[in-house]
GROMACS .gro file of C-alpha atoms in nm:
model
  499
    1MET     CA    1  15.070  13.144   8.146
    2VAL     CA    2  14.984  13.470   8.317
    3HIS     CA    3  15.055  13.825   8.215
    4PRO     CA    4  15.273  14.056   8.428
    5GLY     CA    5  15.065  14.241   8.683
    6ARG     CA    6  14.774  14.000   8.661
    7THR     CA    7  14.656  13.791   8.956
    8ALA     CA    8  14.770  13.436   8.898
    9VAL     CA    9  14.535  13.260   9.140
   10VAL     CA   10  14.216  13.371   9.313
   11ILE     CA   11  14.130  13.162   9.618
   12VAL     CA   12  13.767  13.178   9.724
   13GLY     CA   13  13.745  13.109  10.095
   14GLY     CA   14  13.976  13.232  10.368
   15GLY     CA   15  13.949  12.949  10.619
   16PRO     CA   16  14.254  12.741  10.712
   17VAL     CA   17  14.251  12.558  10.377
   18GLY     CA   18  14.235  12.877  10.170
   19MET     CA   19  14.489  13.061  10.383
   20LEU     CA   20  14.734  12.772  10.375
   21LEU     CA   21  14.710  12.760   9.996
   22ALA     CA   22  14.771  13.136   9.979
   23ALA     CA   23  15.078  13.093  10.199
   24GLU     CA   24  15.205  12.807   9.984
   25LEU     CA   25  15.158  12.994   9.656
   26GLY     CA   26  15.311  13.307   9.805
   27GLY     CA   27  15.617  13.106   9.904
   28TYR     CA   28  15.667  13.023   9.536
   29GLY     CA   29  15.630  13.387   9.431
   30VAL     CA   30  15.284  13.340   9.279
   31ARG     CA   31  15.059  13.645   9.283
   32THR     CA   32  14.755  13.539   9.488
   33LEU     CA   33  14.427  13.696   9.599
   34VAL     CA   34  14.198  13.554   9.869
   35LEU     CA   35  13.828  13.648   9.864
   36GLU     CA   36  13.659  13.574  10.197
   37ALA     CA   37  13.293  13.643  10.278
   38GLU     CA   38  13.341  13.686  10.654
   39ALA     CA   39  13.481  14.000  10.815
   40ALA     CA   40  13.717  13.818  11.052
   41THR     CA   41  13.839  13.475  11.158
   42SER     CA   42  13.555  13.287  11.323
   43GLU     CA   43  13.611  13.199  11.687
   44ARG     CA   44  13.334  12.936  11.676
   45PRO     CA   45  13.475  12.606  11.807
   46LYS     CA   46  13.547  12.379  11.512
   47ALA     CA   47  13.817  12.123  11.443
   48THR     CA   48  14.098  12.082  11.696
   49THR     CA   49  14.280  11.770  11.573
   50LEU     CA   50  14.555  11.732  11.317
   51HIS     CA   51  14.664  11.377  11.240
   52ALA     CA   52  15.012  11.241  11.184
   53ARG     CA   53  15.054  11.270  10.808
   54THR     CA   54  14.919  11.628  10.806
   55VAL     CA   55  15.150  11.727  11.091
   56GLN     CA   56  15.446  11.565  10.917
   57CYS     CA   57  15.378  11.746  10.588
   58LEU     CA   58  15.322  12.081  10.760
   59ALA     CA   59  15.658  12.041  10.935
   60ARG     CA   60  15.826  11.972  10.601
   61ARG     CA   61  15.682  12.298  10.471
   62GLY     CA   62  15.797  12.496  10.776
   63TYR     CA   63  15.459  12.566  10.940
   64LEU     CA   64  15.526  12.345  11.240
   65PRO     CA   65  15.857  12.290  11.421
   66ALA     CA   66  16.070  11.985  11.349
   67PRO     CA   67  16.153  11.754  11.640
   68GLU     CA   68  16.484  11.794  11.817
   69PRO     CA   69  16.763  11.614  11.630
   70THR     CA   70  16.826  11.398  11.937
   71ARG     CA   71  16.478  11.240  11.910
   72LEU     CA   72  16.550  10.980  11.645
   73GLU     CA   73  16.496  10.627  11.776
   74GLY     CA   74  16.177  10.433  11.826
   75SER     CA   75  15.822  10.564  11.790
   76VAL     CA   76  15.571  10.787  11.967
   77SER     CA   77  15.203  10.698  12.017
   78SER     CA   78  14.889  10.890  12.110
   79PRO     CA   79  14.563  10.724  12.219
   80PHE     CA   80  14.260  10.776  11.997
   81HIS     CA   81  13.927  10.611  11.916
   82PHE     CA   82  13.732  10.457  11.630
   83ALA     CA   83  13.356  10.529  11.636
   84GLY     CA   84  13.384  10.617  12.002
   85LEU     CA   85  13.548  10.284  12.087
   86PRO     CA   86  13.875  10.329  12.278
   87GLY     CA   87  14.195  10.141  12.211
   88LEU     CA   88  14.330  10.293  11.890
   89GLN     CA   89  14.693  10.406  11.900
   90ILE     CA   90  14.811  10.662  11.644
   91THR     CA   91  15.183  10.602  11.609
   92ALA     CA   92  15.463  10.777  11.422
   93PRO     CA   93  15.843  10.753  11.419
   94ALA     CA   94  16.007  10.942  11.703
   95SER     CA   95  16.198  11.146  11.445
   96GLU     CA   96  15.866  11.298  11.335
   97PRO     CA   97  15.644  11.546  11.527
   98ASP     CA   98  15.399  11.394  11.773
   99PRO     CA   99  15.135  11.196  11.581
  100ILE     CA  100  14.838  11.403  11.701
  101LEU     CA  101  14.842  11.781  11.731
  102LYS     CA  102  14.565  11.951  11.925
  103ARG     CA  103  14.527  12.311  11.807
  104PRO     CA  104  14.211  12.516  11.748
  105GLN     CA  105  14.119  12.570  11.384
  106ALA     CA  106  14.104  12.948  11.434
  107GLU     CA  107  14.463  12.950  11.559
  108LEU     CA  108  14.583  12.761  11.253
  109GLU     CA  109  14.388  12.994  11.025
  110ARG     CA  110  14.559  13.298  11.179
  111LEU     CA  111  14.901  13.130  11.147
  112PHE     CA  112  14.845  13.058  10.777
  113GLU     CA  113  14.701  13.405  10.708
  114THR     CA  114  14.999  13.574  10.872
  115ARG     CA  115  15.234  13.366  10.659
  116ALA     CA  116  15.030  13.432  10.344
  117ARG     CA  117  15.029  13.808  10.391
  118ALA     CA  118  15.402  13.809  10.470
  119ARG     CA  119  15.458  13.631  10.137
  120GLY     CA  120  15.264  13.889   9.940
  121ALA     CA  121  14.917  13.739   9.919
  122LYS     CA  122  14.632  13.992   9.921
  123VAL     CA  123  14.327  13.914  10.138
  124LEU     CA  124  13.992  14.086  10.078
  125ARG     CA  125  13.735  14.014  10.347
  126GLU     CA  126  13.360  14.074  10.321
  127HIS     CA  127  13.374  13.978   9.954
  128ARG     CA  128  13.121  13.718   9.845
  129VAL     CA  129  13.170  13.562   9.500
  130VAL     CA  130  12.856  13.575   9.285
  131GLU     CA  131  12.979  13.508   8.930
  132LEU     CA  132  13.245  13.288   8.775
  133HIS     CA  133  13.329  13.277   8.406
  134GLN     CA  134  13.591  13.056   8.249
  135ALA     CA  135  13.759  13.152   7.923
  136THR     CA  136  14.047  13.005   7.726
  137ASP     CA  137  14.286  13.268   7.859
  138GLY     CA  138  14.174  13.279   8.222
  139MET     CA  139  13.898  13.337   8.475
  140ARG     CA  140  13.661  13.628   8.534
  141ILE     CA  141  13.525  13.657   8.889
  142ALA     CA  142  13.261  13.893   9.030
  143ALA     CA  143  13.228  13.949   9.405
  144ASP     CA  144  12.999  14.169   9.611
  145GLY     CA  145  13.188  14.363   9.876
  146PRO     CA  146  13.153  14.663  10.107
  147HIS     CA  147  13.175  14.903   9.812
  148GLY     CA  148  12.959  14.713   9.566
  149ARG     CA  149  13.041  14.463   9.296
  150THR     CA  150  13.404  14.417   9.197
  151PHE     CA  151  13.548  14.217   8.910
  152PHE     CA  152  13.872  14.022   8.911
  153GLU     CA  153  14.076  13.829   8.656
  154SER     CA  154  14.309  13.539   8.718
  155ALA     CA  155  14.466  13.238   8.553
  156TYR     CA  156  14.311  12.995   8.802
  157VAL     CA  157  14.043  12.989   9.071
  158VAL     CA  158  14.049  12.757   9.371
  159GLY     CA  159  13.729  12.697   9.565
  160ALA     CA  160  13.815  12.659   9.933
  161ASP     CA  161  13.477  12.798  10.035
  162GLY     CA  162  13.338  12.513  10.241
  163ALA     CA  163  13.061  12.258  10.226
  164ARG     CA  164  12.813  12.488  10.049
  165SER     CA  165  13.080  12.596   9.800
  166THR     CA  166  12.969  12.868   9.560
  167VAL     CA  167  13.266  12.790   9.337
  168ARG     CA  168  13.167  12.426   9.303
  169LYS     CA  169  12.813  12.526   9.203
  170LEU     CA  170  12.914  12.803   8.962
  171ALA     CA  171  13.172  12.578   8.796
  172GLY     CA  172  12.908  12.309   8.746
  173ILE     CA  173  13.111  12.039   8.923
  174GLU     CA  174  12.881  11.749   9.010
  175SER     CA  175  12.904  11.541   9.326
  176GLU     CA  176  12.819  11.204   9.470
  177SER     CA  177  12.614  11.245   9.786
  178TRP     CA  178  12.468  11.033  10.063
  179PRO     CA  179  12.166  11.161  10.260
  180ALA     CA  180  12.171  11.226  10.632
  181THR     CA  181  12.077  10.938  10.859
  182VAL     CA  182  12.138  11.104  11.196
  183SER     CA  183  12.092  11.449  11.349
  184ALA     CA  184  12.341  11.617  11.577
  185MET     CA  185  12.384  11.936  11.776
  186MET     CA  186  12.673  12.104  11.947
  187GLY     CA  187  12.726  12.399  12.172
  188LEU     CA  188  12.954  12.568  12.420
  189VAL     CA  189  12.745  12.610  12.735
  190ARG     CA  190  12.761  12.608  13.112
  191VAL     CA  191  12.633  12.279  13.253
  192GLU     CA  192  12.498  12.306  13.606
  193GLY     CA  193  12.392  12.079  13.891
  194ALA     CA  194  12.512  11.762  14.055
  195ASP     CA  195  12.390  11.549  13.763
  196ALA     CA  196  12.616  11.720  13.507
  197PRO     CA  197  12.776  11.453  13.285
  198VAL     CA  198  13.149  11.396  13.322
  199ALA     CA  199  13.389  11.454  13.037
  200GLY     CA  200  13.402  11.177  12.778
  201TRP     CA  201  13.181  10.971  12.547
  202HIS     CA  202  12.837  10.864  12.672
  203ARG     CA  203  12.638  10.603  12.476
  204THR     CA  204  12.279  10.518  12.566
  205PRO     CA  205  12.004  10.329  12.380
  206ARG     CA  206  11.893  10.668  12.241
  207GLY     CA  207  12.222  10.800  12.104
  208TRP     CA  208  12.546  10.964  12.210
  209VAL     CA  209  12.656  11.268  12.409
  210THR     CA  210  13.020  11.378  12.417
  211VAL     CA  211  13.140  11.619  12.683
  212LYS     CA  212  13.463  11.816  12.689
  213GLU     CA  213  13.552  12.075  12.952
  214ASP     CA  214  13.706  12.405  12.847
  215THR     CA  215  13.808  12.724  13.026
  216ASP     CA  216  13.512  12.895  12.852
  217GLY     CA  217  13.258  12.630  12.953
  218THR     CA  218  13.154  12.281  12.846
  219HIS     CA  219  13.148  12.156  12.488
  220ILE     CA  220  12.841  11.936  12.437
  221ARG     CA  221  12.773  11.728  12.126
  222THR     CA  222  12.466  11.513  12.076
  223LEU     CA  223  12.404  11.239  11.820
  224ASN     CA  224  12.046  11.126  11.768
  225TYR     CA  225  11.958  10.829  11.545
  226ALA     CA  226  11.581  10.859  11.596
  227SER     CA  227  11.467  11.216  11.541
  228PRO     CA  228  11.382  11.374  11.202
  229ARG     CA  229  11.669  11.541  11.018
  230ALA     CA  230  11.657  11.912  11.092
  231ASP     CA  231  11.768  12.193  10.862
  232CYS     CA  232  12.139  12.227  10.945
  233SER     CA  233  12.141  12.590  10.831
  234LEU     CA  234  11.924  12.679  11.135
  235ASP     CA  235  12.107  12.696  11.465
  236PRO     CA  236  11.930  12.530  11.759
  237SER     CA  237  11.818  12.712  12.072
  238LEU     CA  238  11.964  12.643  12.413
  239GLU     CA  239  11.639  12.471  12.508
  240GLU     CA  240  11.666  12.236  12.208
  241LEU     CA  241  12.021  12.137  12.300
  242ARG     CA  242  11.927  12.094  12.668
  243ARG     CA  243  11.621  11.885  12.583
  244GLU     CA  244  11.814  11.666  12.337
  245THR     CA  245  12.100  11.609  12.583
  246SER     CA  246  11.857  11.523  12.862
  247TRP     CA  247  11.659  11.282  12.642
  248ILE     CA  248  11.968  11.092  12.526
  249LEU     CA  249  12.117  11.069  12.875
  250GLY     CA  250  11.784  10.983  13.036
  251GLN     CA  251  11.804  11.256  13.301
  252GLU     CA  252  11.740  11.627  13.319
  253ILE     CA  253  12.048  11.839  13.248
  254ALA     CA  254  12.053  12.208  13.335
  255MET     CA  255  12.233  12.445  13.095
  256SER     CA  256  12.291  12.818  13.071
  257ALA     CA  257  12.519  13.079  12.907
  258PRO     CA  258  12.500  12.938  12.552
  259ARG     CA  259  12.768  13.019  12.296
  260TRP     CA  260  12.824  12.888  11.941
  261LEU     CA  261  12.517  12.666  11.912
  262SER     CA  262  12.490  12.473  11.585
  263ARG     CA  263  12.350  12.157  11.432
  264PHE     CA  264  12.491  11.913  11.177
  265SER     CA  265  12.436  11.567  11.033
  266ASP     CA  266  12.612  11.287  10.850
  267PHE     CA  267  12.517  11.420  10.507
  268THR     CA  268  12.813  11.329  10.287
  269ARG     CA  269  12.934  11.468   9.957
  270LEU     CA  270  13.232  11.395   9.732
  271ALA     CA  271  13.294  11.603   9.420
  272ARG     CA  272  13.320  11.390   9.107
  273ASN     CA  273  13.617  11.598   8.994
  274TYR     CA  274  13.856  11.826   9.180
  275ARG     CA  275  13.936  12.013   8.861
  276ALA     CA  276  13.720  12.166   8.588
  277GLY     CA  277  13.957  12.346   8.351
  278ARG     CA  278  14.094  12.645   8.540
  279VAL     CA  279  13.881  12.581   8.849
  280LEU     CA  280  13.999  12.356   9.133
  281LEU     CA  281  13.843  12.252   9.464
  282ALA     CA  282  14.003  12.188   9.802
  283GLY     CA  283  13.886  12.105  10.153
  284ASP     CA  284  13.515  12.092  10.234
  285ALA     CA  285  13.431  12.234   9.892
  286ALA     CA  286  13.550  11.900   9.753
  287HIS     CA  287  13.449  11.658  10.030
  288VAL     CA  288  13.209  11.671  10.326
  289HIS     CA  289  13.159  11.392  10.579
  290PHE     CA  290  13.045  11.337  10.937
  291PRO     CA  291  13.296  11.498  11.176
  292ILE     CA  292  13.415  11.183  11.350
  293GLY     CA  293  13.777  11.092  11.401
  294GLY     CA  294  13.913  11.441  11.345
  295GLN     CA  295  13.986  11.378  10.977
  296GLY     CA  296  13.812  11.672  10.808
  297LEU     CA  297  14.062  11.952  10.865
  298SER     CA  298  14.357  11.717  10.815
  299THR     CA  299  14.220  11.599  10.481
  300GLY     CA  300  14.165  11.955  10.361
  301LEU     CA  301  14.515  12.066  10.456
  302LEU     CA  302  14.663  11.761  10.282
  303ASP     CA  303  14.472  11.868   9.970
  304VAL     CA  304  14.657  12.198   9.981
  305LEU     CA  305  14.996  12.042  10.047
  306ASN     CA  306  14.943  11.830   9.736
  307LEU     CA  307  14.799  12.110   9.521
  308GLY     CA  308  15.012  12.409   9.620
  309TRP     CA  309  15.343  12.320   9.458
  310LYS     CA  310  15.174  12.169   9.152
  311LEU     CA  311  14.966  12.480   9.090
  312ALA     CA  312  15.264  12.708   9.155
  313LEU     CA  313  15.483  12.523   8.906
  314THR     CA  314  15.199  12.529   8.653
  315VAL     CA  315  15.147  12.904   8.688
  316ARG     CA  316  15.520  12.963   8.660
  317GLY     CA  317  15.541  12.755   8.343
  318GLU     CA  318  15.770  12.501   8.510
  319ALA     CA  319  15.532  12.202   8.539
  320SER     CA  320  15.488  11.914   8.300
  321GLU     CA  321  15.166  11.917   8.101
  322GLY     CA  322  14.985  11.664   8.320
  323LEU     CA  323  15.111  11.762   8.665
  324LEU     CA  324  14.803  11.960   8.770
  325ASP     CA  325  14.573  11.673   8.672
  326SER     CA  326  14.753  11.449   8.920
  327TYR     CA  327  14.597  11.654   9.203
  328ASP     CA  328  14.255  11.500   9.140
  329ALA     CA  329  14.406  11.157   9.073
  330GLU     CA  330  14.588  11.156   9.408
  331ARG     CA  331  14.358  11.343   9.645
  332ARG     CA  332  14.011  11.228   9.542
  333PRO     CA  333  14.082  10.861   9.628
  334ALA     CA  334  14.217  10.975   9.965
  335ALA     CA  335  13.893  11.163  10.035
  336ARG     CA  336  13.691  10.859   9.923
  337ARG     CA  337  13.862  10.655  10.194
  338VAL     CA  338  13.773  10.916  10.455
  339VAL     CA  339  13.414  10.922  10.332
  340ASP     CA  340  13.396  10.544  10.356
  341ASN     CA  341  13.546  10.516  10.703
  342THR     CA  342  13.334  10.796  10.851
  343ARG     CA  343  13.016  10.642  10.710
  344ALA     CA  344  13.125  10.309  10.861
  345GLN     CA  345  13.183  10.477  11.197
  346VAL     CA  346  12.835  10.632  11.195
  347THR     CA  347  12.688  10.284  11.142
  348LEU     CA  348  12.906  10.137  11.415
  349MET     CA  349  12.788  10.408  11.658
  350ASP     CA  350  12.420  10.325  11.606
  351PRO     CA  351  12.306  10.244  11.964
  352ASP     CA  352  12.056   9.980  11.851
  353ALA     CA  353  12.128   9.643  12.015
  354ARG     CA  354  12.157   9.473  11.675
  355PHE     CA  355  12.497   9.643  11.634
  356ASP     CA  356  12.634   9.519  11.968
  357ALA     CA  357  12.803   9.219  11.808
  358LEU     CA  358  12.965   9.444  11.547
  359ARG     CA  359  13.095   9.672  11.821
  360SER     CA  360  13.232   9.373  12.007
  361VAL     CA  361  13.422   9.254  11.702
  362PHE     CA  362  13.563   9.601  11.633
  363GLY     CA  363  13.661   9.639  11.997
  364GLY     CA  364  13.870   9.325  11.963
  365LEU     CA  365  14.023   9.449  11.640
  366LEU     CA  366  14.118   9.778  11.802
  367ALA     CA  367  14.287   9.594  12.087
  368LYS     CA  368  14.498   9.402  11.834
  369ASP     CA  369  14.548   9.684  11.584
  370GLY     CA  370  14.891   9.762  11.725
  371PRO     CA  371  15.100  10.074  11.677
  372HIS     CA  372  15.113  10.040  11.298
  373GLY     CA  373  14.784   9.863  11.233
  374PRO     CA  374  14.553   9.934  10.940
  375LEU     CA  375  14.296  10.136  11.137
  376SER     CA  376  14.562  10.359  11.294
  377SER     CA  377  14.730  10.412  10.958
  378MET     CA  378  14.397  10.484  10.787
  379ILE     CA  379  14.273  10.743  11.040
  380SER     CA  380  14.612  10.921  11.045
  381ALA     CA  381  14.650  10.900  10.661
  382GLN     CA  382  14.993  10.741  10.708
  383ASP     CA  383  14.892  10.461  10.471
  384THR     CA  384  14.855  10.706  10.181
  385VAL     CA  385  15.058  10.610   9.876
  386VAL     CA  386  15.075  10.823   9.560
  387ALA     CA  387  15.112  10.691   9.209
  388GLY     CA  388  15.467  10.634   9.091
  389SER     CA  389  15.609  10.736   8.756
  390PRO     CA  390  15.557  10.519   8.447
  391GLY     CA  391  15.810  10.245   8.383
  392ASP     CA  392  16.000  10.021   8.624
  393LEU     CA  393  15.905  10.125   8.975
  394SER     CA  394  16.124  10.107   9.281
  395ARG     CA  395  15.962   9.987   9.602
  396TRP     CA  396  16.030  10.338   9.734
  397GLU     CA  397  15.825  10.526   9.477
  398GLY     CA  398  15.496  10.668   9.604
  399ARG     CA  399  15.590  10.613   9.969
  400PHE     CA  400  15.635  10.887  10.226
  401LEU     CA  401  15.998  10.914  10.331
  402PRO     CA  402  16.039  10.927  10.711
  403ASN     CA  403  16.242  11.206  10.863
  404LEU     CA  404  16.589  11.055  10.828
  405PRO     CA  405  16.888  11.215  11.000
  406LEU     CA  406  17.146  11.307  10.735
  407ARG     CA  407  17.508  11.413  10.728
  408THR     CA  408  17.581  11.645  10.437
  409GLU     CA  409  17.871  11.860  10.325
  410ALA     CA  410  17.706  12.150  10.510
  411GLY     CA  411  17.674  11.952  10.832
  412PRO     CA  412  17.407  11.742  11.005
  413THR     CA  413  17.045  11.793  10.902
  414ASP     CA  414  16.733  11.588  10.828
  415VAL     CA  415  16.465  11.540  10.562
  416ILE     CA  416  16.222  11.788  10.722
  417ARG     CA  417  16.469  12.075  10.714
  418LEU     CA  418  16.588  12.002  10.360
  419LEU     CA  419  16.233  12.019  10.221
  420GLN     CA  420  16.135  12.349  10.381
  421ASP     CA  421  16.238  12.561  10.082
  422GLY     CA  422  15.961  12.400   9.875
  423ARG     CA  423  16.170  12.258   9.591
  424MET     CA  424  16.189  11.899   9.477
  425LEU     CA  425  16.490  11.737   9.640
  426LEU     CA  426  16.740  11.492   9.490
  427LEU     CA  427  16.929  11.310   9.765
  428LEU     CA  428  17.253  11.144   9.657
  429PHE     CA  429  17.397  10.893   9.906
  430GLY     CA  430  17.766  10.808   9.931
  431VAL     CA  431  18.024  10.861   9.658
  432HIS     CA  432  17.795  10.753   9.374
  433GLY     CA  433  17.545  10.973   9.198
  434ASP     CA  434  17.745  11.184   8.950
  435GLY     CA  435  17.534  11.059   8.664
  436HIS     CA  436  17.212  11.145   8.848
  437GLU     CA  437  17.337  11.493   8.933
  438LYS     CA  438  17.424  11.554   8.568
  439ALA     CA  439  17.076  11.441   8.458
  440ALA     CA  440  16.920  11.689   8.702
  441GLN     CA  441  17.116  11.993   8.585
  442LYS     CA  442  16.859  12.122   8.336
  443TRP     CA  443  16.603  12.141   8.617
  444ALA     CA  444  16.839  12.319   8.859
  445HIS     CA  445  16.604  12.620   8.892
  446VAL     CA  446  16.336  12.404   9.058
  447LEU     CA  447  16.534  12.107   9.188
  448ARG     CA  448  16.772  12.099   9.483
  449VAL     CA  449  17.053  11.844   9.487
  450VAL     CA  450  17.207  11.741   9.820
  451ARG     CA  451  17.484  11.486   9.879
  452ALA     CA  452  17.470  11.293  10.205
  453GLU     CA  453  17.647  11.007  10.373
  454ARG     CA  454  17.485  10.668  10.333
  455VAL     CA  455  17.192  10.589  10.561
  456ALA     CA  456  17.140  10.238  10.692
  457ASP     CA  457  16.765  10.246  10.620
  458VAL     CA  458  16.812  10.343  10.254
  459SER     CA  459  16.956  10.076  10.024
  460CYS     CA  460  16.962  10.281   9.700
  461ASN     CA  461  17.211  10.543   9.584
  462ALA     CA  462  16.963  10.826   9.524
  463LEU     CA  463  16.607  10.937   9.602
  464LEU     CA  464  16.399  11.212   9.442
  465LEU     CA  465  16.150  11.370   9.685
  466ARG     CA  466  15.847  11.581   9.605
  467PRO     CA  467  15.790  11.895   9.815
  468ASP     CA  468  15.520  11.710  10.012
  469GLY     CA  469  15.767  11.443  10.124
  470TYR     CA  470  15.668  11.156   9.894
  471VAL     CA  471  15.931  10.968   9.693
  472ALA     CA  472  15.898  11.039   9.322
  473TRP     CA  473  16.191  10.822   9.211
  474ALA     CA  474  16.465  10.595   9.345
  475SER     CA  475  16.785  10.484   9.176
  476ASP     CA  476  16.680  10.117   9.177
  477GLY     CA  477  16.383  10.210   8.953
  478ASP     CA  478  16.347  10.363   8.609
  479ASP     CA  479  16.545  10.646   8.450
  480LEU     CA  480  16.566  10.972   8.652
  481ASP     CA  481  16.535  11.189   8.343
  482ALA     CA  482  16.205  11.023   8.249
  483THR     CA  483  16.066  11.073   8.600
  484LEU     CA  484  16.163  11.441   8.613
  485ALA     CA  485  15.985  11.491   8.282
  486VAL     CA  486  15.665  11.358   8.444
  487TYR     CA  487  15.680  11.641   8.697
  488LEU     CA  488  15.874  11.926   8.542
  489ALA     CA  489  15.907  12.115   8.216
  490SER     CA  490  16.268  12.160   8.117
  491GLY     CA  491  16.418  12.494   8.032
  492ARG     CA  492  16.118  12.712   8.130
  493THR     CA  493  16.174  13.048   8.290
  494PHE     CA  494  15.991  13.248   8.555
  495ILE     CA  495  15.705  13.436   8.391
  496GLY     CA  496  15.640  13.729   8.617
  497THR     CA  497  15.394  13.626   8.886
  498ALA     CA  498  15.587  13.763   9.181
  499PRO     CA  499  15.395  14.005   9.401
   0.00000   0.00000   0.00000
């Protein structure tokens, strides 16, 4: 519980993960403070890809538009790759947003910050956290800012402060880690001359170079399996990037006008716990992996979309005792799968001839993967299943409910639009369901009940949806009252965390 006037949650890190969490908590009326070390949103080119499950969840929370109601039949696919090998198709139902969204990370960060501020979150930039103390009644945080050291108190702290997370270190959260095996550089430059490489993926016996044209210049990335691992905290020079690119491609490449030069590696880390008492981790603070397949930003945002409503209900005194612990139980295994598949992709990309047979086999698998194959579902996180409630489980529980068109007493709608207010949703189909509606009455302050006409794709009389779109219960499973008790505390009242 938090006291009136006290900050409920301090979020350390104001990147897209931190800002999205601030927006989510603000939407639930939770008093939130963001402490960000940088003075402004970084324009450095970073992630640009959001995968299907992330896009679908963001639409259900109102950050991205829902598809037109007329787009309901069939599926939509977008071409992608696995370890640089073409042929993967990321596919989603046509009733969902397009399965891959290309949008710069900085643009998403500004969108989430605007929403967070509009919902009452306070953002303090140029504040670097230096101390973190956990007590039985809350957290004490010290941060150095433009006017010296400032102290803050909160009920919870969330570390969304990136790969070198101060929060993770101060909280003493240990990690599994895997050392770097490759070195990589990237930069936005101007590439000159007739021998300039064309856009795309270029593999040679010495490594990889990827090239993408932009209105501001050419994005170059190099991947070197032979050179010593450099200190990734030291940005390369233009000459280093030019020399590396030329060596891998086997020809001299002329470059000028450098912007945003950086280096990275496949060093990998996974926190052993996402929660240590009143401290939680999200995004790169919890998991770091090689940036292949565009999964990093998507995974971090999915962390938030799992954590936000659970933390909000906990702060408000409306969550069951174990709800917040389910964040680690659900999201850490998902990050482990990303860690595993990115490490596998780095191995598959090794240009040594001894991996040619492996690449040939994977190329054949990609060609046969199909629109709903295991690799497509894994990369897009559409194969994610969450744990169901104890007892007799329905086949629906733990699955993500597609965006079904619905006819309700208020008129036509769909699943995306019904979830945008952030509450759990009990869907009652047809004339049945009075008993379920009665069972849900004591949770009416946090649970929305909607009656709809029967849907051909749904065989049961009722479904309970979590705010992130996953099915928590179905009427062909165990008792609804028992499931609601897994998620929610009955009879609690709002405890004064509104901004």
